[in-house]
Structures are given as structure tokens and as C-alpha cells.
mmCIF file of C-alpha atoms in Angstrom:
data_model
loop_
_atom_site.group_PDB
_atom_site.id
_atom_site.type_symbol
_atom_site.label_atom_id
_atom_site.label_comp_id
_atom_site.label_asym_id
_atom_site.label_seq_id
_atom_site.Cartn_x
_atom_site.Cartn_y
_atom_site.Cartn_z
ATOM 1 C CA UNK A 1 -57.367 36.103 11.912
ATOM 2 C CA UNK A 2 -54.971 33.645 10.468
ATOM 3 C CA UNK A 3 -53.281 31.048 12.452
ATOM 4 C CA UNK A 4 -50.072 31.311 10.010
ATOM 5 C CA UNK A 5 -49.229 34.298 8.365
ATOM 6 C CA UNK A 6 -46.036 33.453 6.764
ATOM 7 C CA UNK A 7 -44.933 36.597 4.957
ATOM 8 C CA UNK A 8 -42.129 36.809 2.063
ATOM 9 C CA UNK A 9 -40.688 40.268 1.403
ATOM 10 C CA UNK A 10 -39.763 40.730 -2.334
ATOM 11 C CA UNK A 11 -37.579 42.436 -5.201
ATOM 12 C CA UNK A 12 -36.875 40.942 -7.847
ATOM 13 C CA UNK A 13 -37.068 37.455 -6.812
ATOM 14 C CA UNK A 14 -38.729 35.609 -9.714
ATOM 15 C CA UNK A 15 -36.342 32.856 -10.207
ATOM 16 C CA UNK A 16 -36.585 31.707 -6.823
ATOM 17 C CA UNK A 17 -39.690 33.086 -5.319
ATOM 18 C CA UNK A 18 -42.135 30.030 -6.749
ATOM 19 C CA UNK A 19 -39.867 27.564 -5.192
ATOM 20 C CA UNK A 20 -40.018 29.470 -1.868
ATOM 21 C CA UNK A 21 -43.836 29.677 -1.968
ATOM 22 C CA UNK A 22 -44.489 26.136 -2.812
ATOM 23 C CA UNK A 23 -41.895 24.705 -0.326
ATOM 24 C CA UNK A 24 -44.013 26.770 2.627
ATOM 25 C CA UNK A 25 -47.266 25.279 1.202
ATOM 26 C CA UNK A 26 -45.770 22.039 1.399
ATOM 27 C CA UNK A 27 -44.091 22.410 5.038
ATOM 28 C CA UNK A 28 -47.464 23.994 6.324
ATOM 29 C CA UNK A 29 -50.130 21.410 4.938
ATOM 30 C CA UNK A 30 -51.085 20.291 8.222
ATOM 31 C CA UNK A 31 -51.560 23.507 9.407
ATOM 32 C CA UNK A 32 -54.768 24.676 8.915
ATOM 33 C CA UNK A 33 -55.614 28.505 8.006
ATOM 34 C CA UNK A 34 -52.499 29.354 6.890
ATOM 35 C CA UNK A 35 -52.235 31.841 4.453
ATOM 36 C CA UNK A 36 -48.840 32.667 2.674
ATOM 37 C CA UNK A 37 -48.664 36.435 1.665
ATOM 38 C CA UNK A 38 -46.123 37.630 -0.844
ATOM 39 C CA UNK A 39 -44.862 41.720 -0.957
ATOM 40 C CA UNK A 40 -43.861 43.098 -3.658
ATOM 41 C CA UNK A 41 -41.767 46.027 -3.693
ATOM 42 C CA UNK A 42 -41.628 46.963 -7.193
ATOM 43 C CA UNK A 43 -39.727 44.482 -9.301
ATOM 44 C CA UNK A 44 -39.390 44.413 -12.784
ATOM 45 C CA UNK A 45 -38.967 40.790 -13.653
ATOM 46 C CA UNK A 46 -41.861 38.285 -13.057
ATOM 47 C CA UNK A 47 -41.855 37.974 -9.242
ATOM 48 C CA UNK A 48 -45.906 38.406 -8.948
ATOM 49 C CA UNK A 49 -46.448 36.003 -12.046
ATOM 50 C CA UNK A 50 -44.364 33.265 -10.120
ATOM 51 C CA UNK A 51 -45.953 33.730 -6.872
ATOM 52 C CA UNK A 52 -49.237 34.278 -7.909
ATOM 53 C CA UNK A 53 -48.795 30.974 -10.293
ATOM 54 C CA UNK A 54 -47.549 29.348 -6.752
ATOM 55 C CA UNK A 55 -50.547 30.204 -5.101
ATOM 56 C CA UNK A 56 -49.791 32.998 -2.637
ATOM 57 C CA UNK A 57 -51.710 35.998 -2.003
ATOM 58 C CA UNK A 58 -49.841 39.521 -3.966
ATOM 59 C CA UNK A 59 -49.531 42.839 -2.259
ATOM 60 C CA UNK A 60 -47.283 45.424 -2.748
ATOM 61 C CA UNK A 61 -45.710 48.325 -1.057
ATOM 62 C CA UNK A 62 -44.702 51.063 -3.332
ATOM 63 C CA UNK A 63 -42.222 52.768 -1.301
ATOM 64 C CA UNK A 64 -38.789 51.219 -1.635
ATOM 65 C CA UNK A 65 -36.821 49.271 1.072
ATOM 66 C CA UNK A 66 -37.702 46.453 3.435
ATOM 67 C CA UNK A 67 -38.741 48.318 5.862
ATOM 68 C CA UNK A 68 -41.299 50.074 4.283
ATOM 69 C CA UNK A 69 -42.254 46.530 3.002
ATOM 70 C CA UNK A 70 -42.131 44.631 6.597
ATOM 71 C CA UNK A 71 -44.157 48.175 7.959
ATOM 72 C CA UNK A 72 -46.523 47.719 5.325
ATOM 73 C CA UNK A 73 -47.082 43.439 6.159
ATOM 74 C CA UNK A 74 -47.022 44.128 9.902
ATOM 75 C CA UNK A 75 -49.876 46.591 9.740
ATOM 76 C CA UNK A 76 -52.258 44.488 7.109
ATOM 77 C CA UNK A 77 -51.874 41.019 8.441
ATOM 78 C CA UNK A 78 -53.762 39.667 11.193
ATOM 79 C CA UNK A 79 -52.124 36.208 12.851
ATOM 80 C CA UNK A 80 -51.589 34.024 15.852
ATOM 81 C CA UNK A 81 -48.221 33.621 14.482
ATOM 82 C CA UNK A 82 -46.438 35.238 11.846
ATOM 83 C CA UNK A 83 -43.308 33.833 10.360
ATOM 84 C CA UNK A 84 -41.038 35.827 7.895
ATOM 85 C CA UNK A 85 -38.687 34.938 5.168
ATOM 86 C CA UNK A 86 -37.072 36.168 2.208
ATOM 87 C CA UNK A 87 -37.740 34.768 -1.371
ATOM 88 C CA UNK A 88 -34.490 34.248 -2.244
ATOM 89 C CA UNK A 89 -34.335 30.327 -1.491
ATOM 90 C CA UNK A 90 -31.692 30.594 1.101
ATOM 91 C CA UNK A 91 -33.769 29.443 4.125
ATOM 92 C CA UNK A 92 -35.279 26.092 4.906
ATOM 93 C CA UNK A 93 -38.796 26.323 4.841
ATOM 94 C CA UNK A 94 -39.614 22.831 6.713
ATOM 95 C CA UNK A 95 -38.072 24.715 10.068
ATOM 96 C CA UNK A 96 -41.618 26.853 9.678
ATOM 97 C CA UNK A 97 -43.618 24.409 11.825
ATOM 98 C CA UNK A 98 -40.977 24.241 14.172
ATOM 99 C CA UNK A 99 -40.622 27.671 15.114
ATOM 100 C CA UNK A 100 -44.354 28.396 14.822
ATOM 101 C CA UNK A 101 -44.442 25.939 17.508
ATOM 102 C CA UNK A 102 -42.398 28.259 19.657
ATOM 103 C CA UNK A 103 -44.159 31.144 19.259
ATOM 104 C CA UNK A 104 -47.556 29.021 20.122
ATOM 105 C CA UNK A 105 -46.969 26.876 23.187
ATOM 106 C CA UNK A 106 -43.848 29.013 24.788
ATOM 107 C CA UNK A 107 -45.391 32.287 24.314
ATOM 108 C CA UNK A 108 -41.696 33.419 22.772
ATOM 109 C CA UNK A 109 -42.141 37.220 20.840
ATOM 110 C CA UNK A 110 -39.205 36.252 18.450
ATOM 111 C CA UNK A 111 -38.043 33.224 17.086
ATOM 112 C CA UNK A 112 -34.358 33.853 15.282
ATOM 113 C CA UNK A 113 -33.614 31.511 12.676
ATOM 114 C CA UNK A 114 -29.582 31.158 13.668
ATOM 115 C CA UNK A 115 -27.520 30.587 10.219
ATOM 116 C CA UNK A 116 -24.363 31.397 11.658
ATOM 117 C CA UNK A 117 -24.188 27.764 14.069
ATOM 118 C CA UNK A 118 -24.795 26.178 10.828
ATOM 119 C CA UNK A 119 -23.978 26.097 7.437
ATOM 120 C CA UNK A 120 -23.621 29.971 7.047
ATOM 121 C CA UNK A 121 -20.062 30.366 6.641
ATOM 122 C CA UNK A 122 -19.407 27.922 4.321
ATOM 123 C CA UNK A 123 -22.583 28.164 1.864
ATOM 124 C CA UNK A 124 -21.789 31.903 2.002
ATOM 125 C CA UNK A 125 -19.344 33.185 -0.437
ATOM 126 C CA UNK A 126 -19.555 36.477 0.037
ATOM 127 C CA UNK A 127 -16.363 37.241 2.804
ATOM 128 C CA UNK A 128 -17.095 41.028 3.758
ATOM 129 C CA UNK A 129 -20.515 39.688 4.008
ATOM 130 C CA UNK A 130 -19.641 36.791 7.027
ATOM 131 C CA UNK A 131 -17.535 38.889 8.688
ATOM 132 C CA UNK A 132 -19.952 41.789 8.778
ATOM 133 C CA UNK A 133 -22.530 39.173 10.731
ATOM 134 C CA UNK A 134 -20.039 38.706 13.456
ATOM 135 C CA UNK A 135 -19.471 42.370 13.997
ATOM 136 C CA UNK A 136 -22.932 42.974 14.134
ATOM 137 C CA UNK A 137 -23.746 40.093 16.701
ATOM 138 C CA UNK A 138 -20.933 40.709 19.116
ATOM 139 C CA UNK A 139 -22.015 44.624 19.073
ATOM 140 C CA UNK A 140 -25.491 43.964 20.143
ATOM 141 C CA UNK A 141 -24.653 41.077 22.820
ATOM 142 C CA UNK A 142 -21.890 43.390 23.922
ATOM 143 C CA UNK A 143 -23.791 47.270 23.998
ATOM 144 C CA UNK A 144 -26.861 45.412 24.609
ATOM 145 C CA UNK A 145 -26.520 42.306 26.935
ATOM 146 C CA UNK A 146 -28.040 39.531 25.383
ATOM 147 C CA UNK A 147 -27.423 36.972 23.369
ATOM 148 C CA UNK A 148 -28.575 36.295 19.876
ATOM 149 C CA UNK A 149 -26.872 34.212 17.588
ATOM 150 C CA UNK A 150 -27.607 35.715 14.431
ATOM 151 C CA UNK A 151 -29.011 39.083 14.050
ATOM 152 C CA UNK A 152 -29.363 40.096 10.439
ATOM 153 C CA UNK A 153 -31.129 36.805 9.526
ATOM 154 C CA UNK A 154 -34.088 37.251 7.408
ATOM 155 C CA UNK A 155 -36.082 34.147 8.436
ATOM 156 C CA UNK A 156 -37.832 34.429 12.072
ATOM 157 C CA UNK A 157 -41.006 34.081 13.838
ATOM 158 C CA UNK A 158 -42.632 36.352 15.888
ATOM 159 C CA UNK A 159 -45.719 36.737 17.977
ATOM 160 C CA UNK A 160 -49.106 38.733 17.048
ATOM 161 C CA UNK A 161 -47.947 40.881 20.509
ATOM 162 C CA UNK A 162 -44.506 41.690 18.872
ATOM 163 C CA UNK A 163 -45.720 42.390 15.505
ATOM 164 C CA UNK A 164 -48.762 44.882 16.934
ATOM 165 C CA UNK A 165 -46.236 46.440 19.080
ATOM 166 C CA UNK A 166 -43.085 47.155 16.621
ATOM 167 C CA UNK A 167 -42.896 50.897 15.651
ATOM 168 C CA UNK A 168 -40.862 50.193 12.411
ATOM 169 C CA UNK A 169 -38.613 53.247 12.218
ATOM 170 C CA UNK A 170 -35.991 51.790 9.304
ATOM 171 C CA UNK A 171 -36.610 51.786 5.577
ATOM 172 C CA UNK A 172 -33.856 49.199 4.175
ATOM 173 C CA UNK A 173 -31.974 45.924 5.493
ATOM 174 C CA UNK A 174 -30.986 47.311 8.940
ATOM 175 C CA UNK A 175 -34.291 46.646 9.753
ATOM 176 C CA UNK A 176 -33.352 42.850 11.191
ATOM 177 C CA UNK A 177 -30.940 44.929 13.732
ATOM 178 C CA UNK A 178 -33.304 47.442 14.555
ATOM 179 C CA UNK A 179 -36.265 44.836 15.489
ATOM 180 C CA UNK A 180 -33.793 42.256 17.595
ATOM 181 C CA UNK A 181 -33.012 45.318 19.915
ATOM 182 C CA UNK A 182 -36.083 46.680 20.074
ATOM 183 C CA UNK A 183 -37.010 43.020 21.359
ATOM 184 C CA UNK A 184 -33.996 43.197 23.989
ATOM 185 C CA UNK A 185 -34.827 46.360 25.066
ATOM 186 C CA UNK A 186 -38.704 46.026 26.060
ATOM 187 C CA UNK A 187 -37.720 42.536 27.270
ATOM 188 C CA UNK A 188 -39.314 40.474 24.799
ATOM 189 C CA UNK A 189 -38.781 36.723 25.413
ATOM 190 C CA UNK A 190 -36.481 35.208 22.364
ATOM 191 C CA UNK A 191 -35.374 32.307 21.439
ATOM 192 C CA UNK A 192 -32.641 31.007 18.776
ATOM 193 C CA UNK A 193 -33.427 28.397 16.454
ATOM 194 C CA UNK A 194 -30.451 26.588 14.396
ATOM 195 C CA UNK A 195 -31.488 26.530 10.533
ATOM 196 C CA UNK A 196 -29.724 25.444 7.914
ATOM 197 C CA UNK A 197 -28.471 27.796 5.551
ATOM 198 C CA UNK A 198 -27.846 27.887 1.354
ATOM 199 C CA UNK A 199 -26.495 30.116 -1.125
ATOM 200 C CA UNK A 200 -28.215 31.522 -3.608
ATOM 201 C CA UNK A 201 -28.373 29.584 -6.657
ATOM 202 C CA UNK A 202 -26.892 30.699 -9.965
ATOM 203 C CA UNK A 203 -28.726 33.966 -11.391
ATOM 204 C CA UNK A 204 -29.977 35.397 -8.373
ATOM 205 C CA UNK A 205 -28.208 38.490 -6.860
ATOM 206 C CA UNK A 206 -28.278 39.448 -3.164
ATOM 207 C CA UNK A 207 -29.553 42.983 -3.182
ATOM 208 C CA UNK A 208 -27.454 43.769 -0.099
ATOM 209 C CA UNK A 209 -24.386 46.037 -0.556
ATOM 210 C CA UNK A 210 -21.584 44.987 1.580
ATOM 211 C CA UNK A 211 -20.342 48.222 2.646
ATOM 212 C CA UNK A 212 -23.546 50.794 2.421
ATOM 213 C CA UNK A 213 -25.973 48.732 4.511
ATOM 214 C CA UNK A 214 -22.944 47.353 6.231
ATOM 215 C CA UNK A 215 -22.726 51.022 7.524
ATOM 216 C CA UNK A 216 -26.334 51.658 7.780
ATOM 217 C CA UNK A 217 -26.827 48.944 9.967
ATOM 218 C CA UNK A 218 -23.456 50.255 12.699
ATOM 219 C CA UNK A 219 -25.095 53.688 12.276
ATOM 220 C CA UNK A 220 -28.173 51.767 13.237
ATOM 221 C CA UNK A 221 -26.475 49.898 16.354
ATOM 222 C CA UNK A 222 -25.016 53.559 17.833
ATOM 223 C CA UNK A 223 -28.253 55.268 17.339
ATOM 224 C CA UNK A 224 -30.274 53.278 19.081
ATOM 225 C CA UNK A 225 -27.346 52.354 21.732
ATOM 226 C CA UNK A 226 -27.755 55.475 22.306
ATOM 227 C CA UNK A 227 -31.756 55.917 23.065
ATOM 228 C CA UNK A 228 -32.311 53.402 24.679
ATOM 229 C CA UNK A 229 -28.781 54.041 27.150
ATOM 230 C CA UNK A 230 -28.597 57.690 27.139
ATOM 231 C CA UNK A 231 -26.960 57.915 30.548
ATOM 232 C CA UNK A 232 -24.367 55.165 29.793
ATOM 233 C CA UNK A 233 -24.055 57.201 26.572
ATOM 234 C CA UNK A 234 -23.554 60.685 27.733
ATOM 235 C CA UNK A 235 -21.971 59.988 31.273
ATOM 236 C CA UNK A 236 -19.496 58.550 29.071
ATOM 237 C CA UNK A 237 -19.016 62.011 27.265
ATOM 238 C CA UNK A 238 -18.928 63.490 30.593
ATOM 239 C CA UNK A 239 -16.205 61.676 31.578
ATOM 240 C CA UNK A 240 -14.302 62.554 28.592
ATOM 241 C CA UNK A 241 -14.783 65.827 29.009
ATOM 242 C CA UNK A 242 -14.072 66.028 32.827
ATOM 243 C CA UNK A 243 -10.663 63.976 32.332
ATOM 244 C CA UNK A 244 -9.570 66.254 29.024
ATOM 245 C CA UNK A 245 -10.278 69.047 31.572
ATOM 246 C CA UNK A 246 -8.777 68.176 34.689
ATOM 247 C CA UNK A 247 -5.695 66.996 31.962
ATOM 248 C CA UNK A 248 -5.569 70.421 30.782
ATOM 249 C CA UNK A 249 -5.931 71.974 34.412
ATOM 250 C CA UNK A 250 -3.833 70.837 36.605
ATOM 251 C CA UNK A 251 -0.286 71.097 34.848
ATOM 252 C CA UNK A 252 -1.290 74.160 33.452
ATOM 253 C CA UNK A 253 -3.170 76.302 34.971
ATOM 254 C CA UNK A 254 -3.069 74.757 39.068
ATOM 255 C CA UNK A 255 0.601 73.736 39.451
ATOM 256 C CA UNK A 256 1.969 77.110 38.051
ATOM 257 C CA UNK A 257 -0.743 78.756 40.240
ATOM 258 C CA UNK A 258 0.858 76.939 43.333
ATOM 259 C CA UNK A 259 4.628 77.420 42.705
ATOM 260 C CA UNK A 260 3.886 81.386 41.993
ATOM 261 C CA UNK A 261 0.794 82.741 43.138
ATOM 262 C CA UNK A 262 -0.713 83.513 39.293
ATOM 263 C CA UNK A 263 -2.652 82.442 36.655
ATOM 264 C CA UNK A 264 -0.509 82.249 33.792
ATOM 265 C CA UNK A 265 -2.642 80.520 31.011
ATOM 266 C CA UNK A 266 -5.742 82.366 31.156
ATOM 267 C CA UNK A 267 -6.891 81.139 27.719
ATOM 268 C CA UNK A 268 -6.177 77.479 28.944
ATOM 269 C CA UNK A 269 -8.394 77.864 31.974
ATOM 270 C CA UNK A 270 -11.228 79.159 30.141
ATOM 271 C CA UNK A 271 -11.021 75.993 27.824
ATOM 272 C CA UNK A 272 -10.776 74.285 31.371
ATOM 273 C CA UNK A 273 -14.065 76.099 32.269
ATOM 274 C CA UNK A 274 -15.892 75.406 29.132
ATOM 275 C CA UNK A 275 -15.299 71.415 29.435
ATOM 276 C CA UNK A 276 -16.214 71.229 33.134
ATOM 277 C CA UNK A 277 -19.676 72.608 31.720
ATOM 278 C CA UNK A 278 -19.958 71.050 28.811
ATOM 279 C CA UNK A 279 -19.226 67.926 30.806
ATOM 280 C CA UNK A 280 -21.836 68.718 33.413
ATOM 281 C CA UNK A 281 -24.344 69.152 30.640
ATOM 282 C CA UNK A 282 -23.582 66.029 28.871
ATOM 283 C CA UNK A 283 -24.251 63.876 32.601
ATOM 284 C CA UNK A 284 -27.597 66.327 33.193
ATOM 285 C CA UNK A 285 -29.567 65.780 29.196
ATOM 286 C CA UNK A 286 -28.515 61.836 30.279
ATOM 287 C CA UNK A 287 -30.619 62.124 33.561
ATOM 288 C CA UNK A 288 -33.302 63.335 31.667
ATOM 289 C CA UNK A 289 -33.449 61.557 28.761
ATOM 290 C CA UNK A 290 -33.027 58.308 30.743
ATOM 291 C CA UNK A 291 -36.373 59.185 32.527
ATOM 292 C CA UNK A 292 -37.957 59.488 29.382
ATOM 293 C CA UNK A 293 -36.683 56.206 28.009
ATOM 294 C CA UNK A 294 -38.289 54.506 31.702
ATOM 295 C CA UNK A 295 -41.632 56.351 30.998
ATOM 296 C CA UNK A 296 -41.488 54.380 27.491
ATOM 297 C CA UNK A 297 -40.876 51.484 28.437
ATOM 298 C CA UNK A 298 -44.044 51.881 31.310
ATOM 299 C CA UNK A 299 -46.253 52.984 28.074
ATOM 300 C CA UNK A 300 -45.004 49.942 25.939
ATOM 301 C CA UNK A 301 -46.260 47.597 29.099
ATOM 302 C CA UNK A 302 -49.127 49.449 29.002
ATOM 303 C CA UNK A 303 -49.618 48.882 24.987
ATOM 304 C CA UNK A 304 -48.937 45.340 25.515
ATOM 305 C CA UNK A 305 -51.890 44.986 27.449
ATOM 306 C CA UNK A 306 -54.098 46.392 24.933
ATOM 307 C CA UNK A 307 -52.636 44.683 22.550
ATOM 308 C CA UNK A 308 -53.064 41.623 24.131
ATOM 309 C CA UNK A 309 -57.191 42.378 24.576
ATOM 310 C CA UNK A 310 -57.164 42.737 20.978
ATOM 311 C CA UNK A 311 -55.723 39.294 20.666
ATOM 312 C CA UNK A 312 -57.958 37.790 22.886
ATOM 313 C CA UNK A 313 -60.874 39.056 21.646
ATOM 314 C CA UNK A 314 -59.789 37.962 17.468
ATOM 315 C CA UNK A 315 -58.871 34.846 18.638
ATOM 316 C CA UNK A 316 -62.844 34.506 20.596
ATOM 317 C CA UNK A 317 -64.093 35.761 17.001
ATOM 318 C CA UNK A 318 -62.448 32.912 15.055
ATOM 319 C CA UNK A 319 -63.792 30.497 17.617
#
């Protein structure tokens, strides 16, 4: 087991990607048994020359996206710590030992390298792109009480316990959302670490698209708002549907009942009908599915525990 697993996710990064490797040899050279690993996921320029020339060690994952690629690292690698960033020479790589340090002696699961309290907004050029980040953060502190200052940064830290435990359900760049709530959500201690941010220099492309992932990623946010709160999320429906109901009801169906003894809307009150149940419904698959969402989270405890024996028992192996 590594101490430092620092692992780079690529495509087509080979102007930048030798810089990146070298500058996280040179920040971790007092760290011993560190190992930097470099993904490739299918480029066609001269990404695994470069790195390999740096001196990292080449894998690849063959099915496209990051997720696939970050599925792929979290399931090979075996670390104390693992710390993530992209090869696109955006991040600071001399913050490594910091947040390593985090991970280490305050037992923290997550370590979010914050570019937005920094230099983010004005190395960033890309408008749509800065103004997507805020949406995204204020949605997940606001559906999902906490309080993360950047969530679709692509340089963090995390624990061997997070790593061993992170079902990795997304294939492309909402995978940064889909791991900070995951971390919320099982209670996962994180922490936010201010990095300084750059742009990209001249020649290399961000393969995000603006509007795409930008809607992957709110797709992302409502589906699992919506797993891990189903009662919030259907009692809500419920009480649509009752109000619409009792709107629909009372002036037309109850009222003109009162004043003359019939039902004049017939069709009306069946609609009535129909929305009481469907409204009833809605609050009842809530109740259940929120019981199933509490036995998870007793299983992921549970899996944590395990996990953790595994840990123990690499760590007495190295020693």
C-alpha cells in the first residue's frame, strides 16, 4: 500500500500533463512511497509519451468519461491517502502535502481544493462556466445542508475509507457533484482547502461543454436530491396534489353542493378524486422509500467498518 497515491485523470493532455507530473514529484519529494499514477482514457496526442517521459506510472481505462476513469483508479490503487487532480495545469500541485496532511492527522474523508475563494473567477475566462459553479454550490448547500465551497473542483484529497466506500454511479464530469453528496449524505467529515487557481495555458482545450455537462450535472443534483430525500421529495408532490385538489373542490364541486343540494360537476370531482389518491400515493412510496434510504445508510456504517479492518490490516503489512 502506498502512502501517496496521487492520481491524474487524462484526455488529451500532452501539452500540459509532463509539467503536472513533474511539479507533484517535486512537491512530494519528502514524502516517501509515493507513487504518481497517470489514466489514460484514450487520447490521441502524446499524453502517455509525456507522462511516461515524466516518470509516472500509465494505465488506462478504455471506456470513455471520467467516471469510468476515477471508477477504474479507485478500484486499482491501494493508499493511505489518495489525492486527485487533473492534468491540465490548472491546480497548484505544492498544496498536495498540505491536504495530504488533512486526510492523515484529522482523519478528514475529503479534502476540497476551493478555487472559487481564490483566483477562480478571474483566471477563468470562460463566463457560463463561473456562473455554472455558483449554481451548482448554492444547490447542494441549499437541497443538501452543508457547506462546500467549491464542488466541481477537480483537485481533492480523500481518505483510503472514502475511496473503498464510493459506489461510482456517473460516467462523465458530474462525477465531482455526485461524490461531494455522496460524502454529505453518509456524513463523511470534509474539509475546504483554499488553492490557487490558473487558466489553461494557450493550446489546451477544456473538454467540458458548458451547457451539456452543465445539465448533466443539475440532472445529477435532482436525482440524487431525490434518493437520498424521498419523503421531502414526494411529500412535496403530495402537497401539490392535495392543494390542486382541494383548489378544484371546493368552488366547484362543495360550494354548489351546499347552496343546492347537487353535484353539478361530476367530471370535476372525479379529477378531485383522482388527485386526493394520487396525492396519498405520492406521501406513502416516500414512507417507504425513506426506510430504505435509513437501512443504507446502517449498511454503509456497517461497510465502513470492514473497510476500515482492511485498512488496518494493509497498513500492519507495510509495517
Amino acid at each position: 500500500m502506498d502512502k501517496l497515491a496521487i492520481l491524474i485523470p487524462c484526455y488529451n493532455e500532452g501539452r500540459t500533463i509532463r509539467k503536472v507530473v513533474s511539479d507533484c514529484f517535486a512537491a512530494t519529494k519528502n514524502i516517501l512511497n509515493t507513487q504518481i499514477y497517470v489514466y489514460d482514457n484514450n487520447s490521441n496526442d502524446d499524453t502517455v509519451s509525456e507522462a511516461s517521459t515524466a516518470g509516472a506510472i500509465i494505465r488506462h481505462e478504455y471506456q470513455q468519461g471520467k467516471g469510468n476513469v476515477i471508477r477504474r483508479m479507485f478500484r486499482e490503487v491501494e493508499a493511505e491517502c489518495y489525492i486527485m487532480i487533473d492534468g491540465d495545469d490548472t491546480y497548484p500541485a505544492e498544496s498536495i502535502p498540505d491536504m495530504m496532511n488533512v486526510v492523515l492527522t484529522k482523519h478528514v474523508d475529503m479534502v476540497v481544493g476551493d478555487r472559487l475563494s481564490s483566483s477562480y473567477f478571474q483566471e477563468n475566462k470562460r463566463l457560463f462556466h463561473n456562473f455554472g459553479n455558483i449554481i451548482v454550490r448554492k444547490g447542494i448547500n441549499t437541497f443538501f445542508k452543508n457547506d462546500i465551497k467549491d464542488v466541481m473542483t477537480g483537485f481533492r484529497a480523500f481518505s483510503y475509507q472514502f475511496v473503498k466506500t464510493y459506489p461510482v454511479l456517473s460516467h462523465g464530469f458530474e462525477i465531482e457533484t455526485e461524490m461531494s453528496i455522496l460524502a454529505i449524505e453518509n456524513n463523511m467529515l470534509i474539509s475546504n482547502q483554499i488553492i490557487e487557481y490558473r487558466d489553461r495555458p494557450a493550446g489546451s482545450d477544456s473538454k467540458l461543454n458548458t451547457f451539456s455537462d452543465g445539465f448533466k450535472v443539475l440532472k445529477k443534483i435532482f436525482s440524487l436530491f431525490r434518493n437520498y430525500h424521498p419523503l421531502r421529495f414526494y411529500g412535496v408532490i403530495s402537497v401539490i396534489l392535495l392543494i390542486l385538489g382541494a383548489a378544484l373542490f371546493f368552488p366547484k364541486v362543495w360550494i354548489p353542493f351546499i347552496q343546492t343540494g347537487l353535484v353539478r360537476n361530476f367530471p370535476t370531482l372525479i379529477v378531485c378524486g383522482f388527485l386526493v389518491i394520487l396525492g396519498m400515493l405520492s406521501y406513502t412510496a416516500g414512507l417507504i422509500l425513506d426506510s430504505n434510504v435509513q437501512r443504507e445508510h446502517r449498511e454503509f456504517e456497517f461497510r465502513l467498518v470492514l473497510v476500515q479492518e482492511q485498512f488496518d490490516r494493509l497498513k500492519n503489512i507495510n509495517s
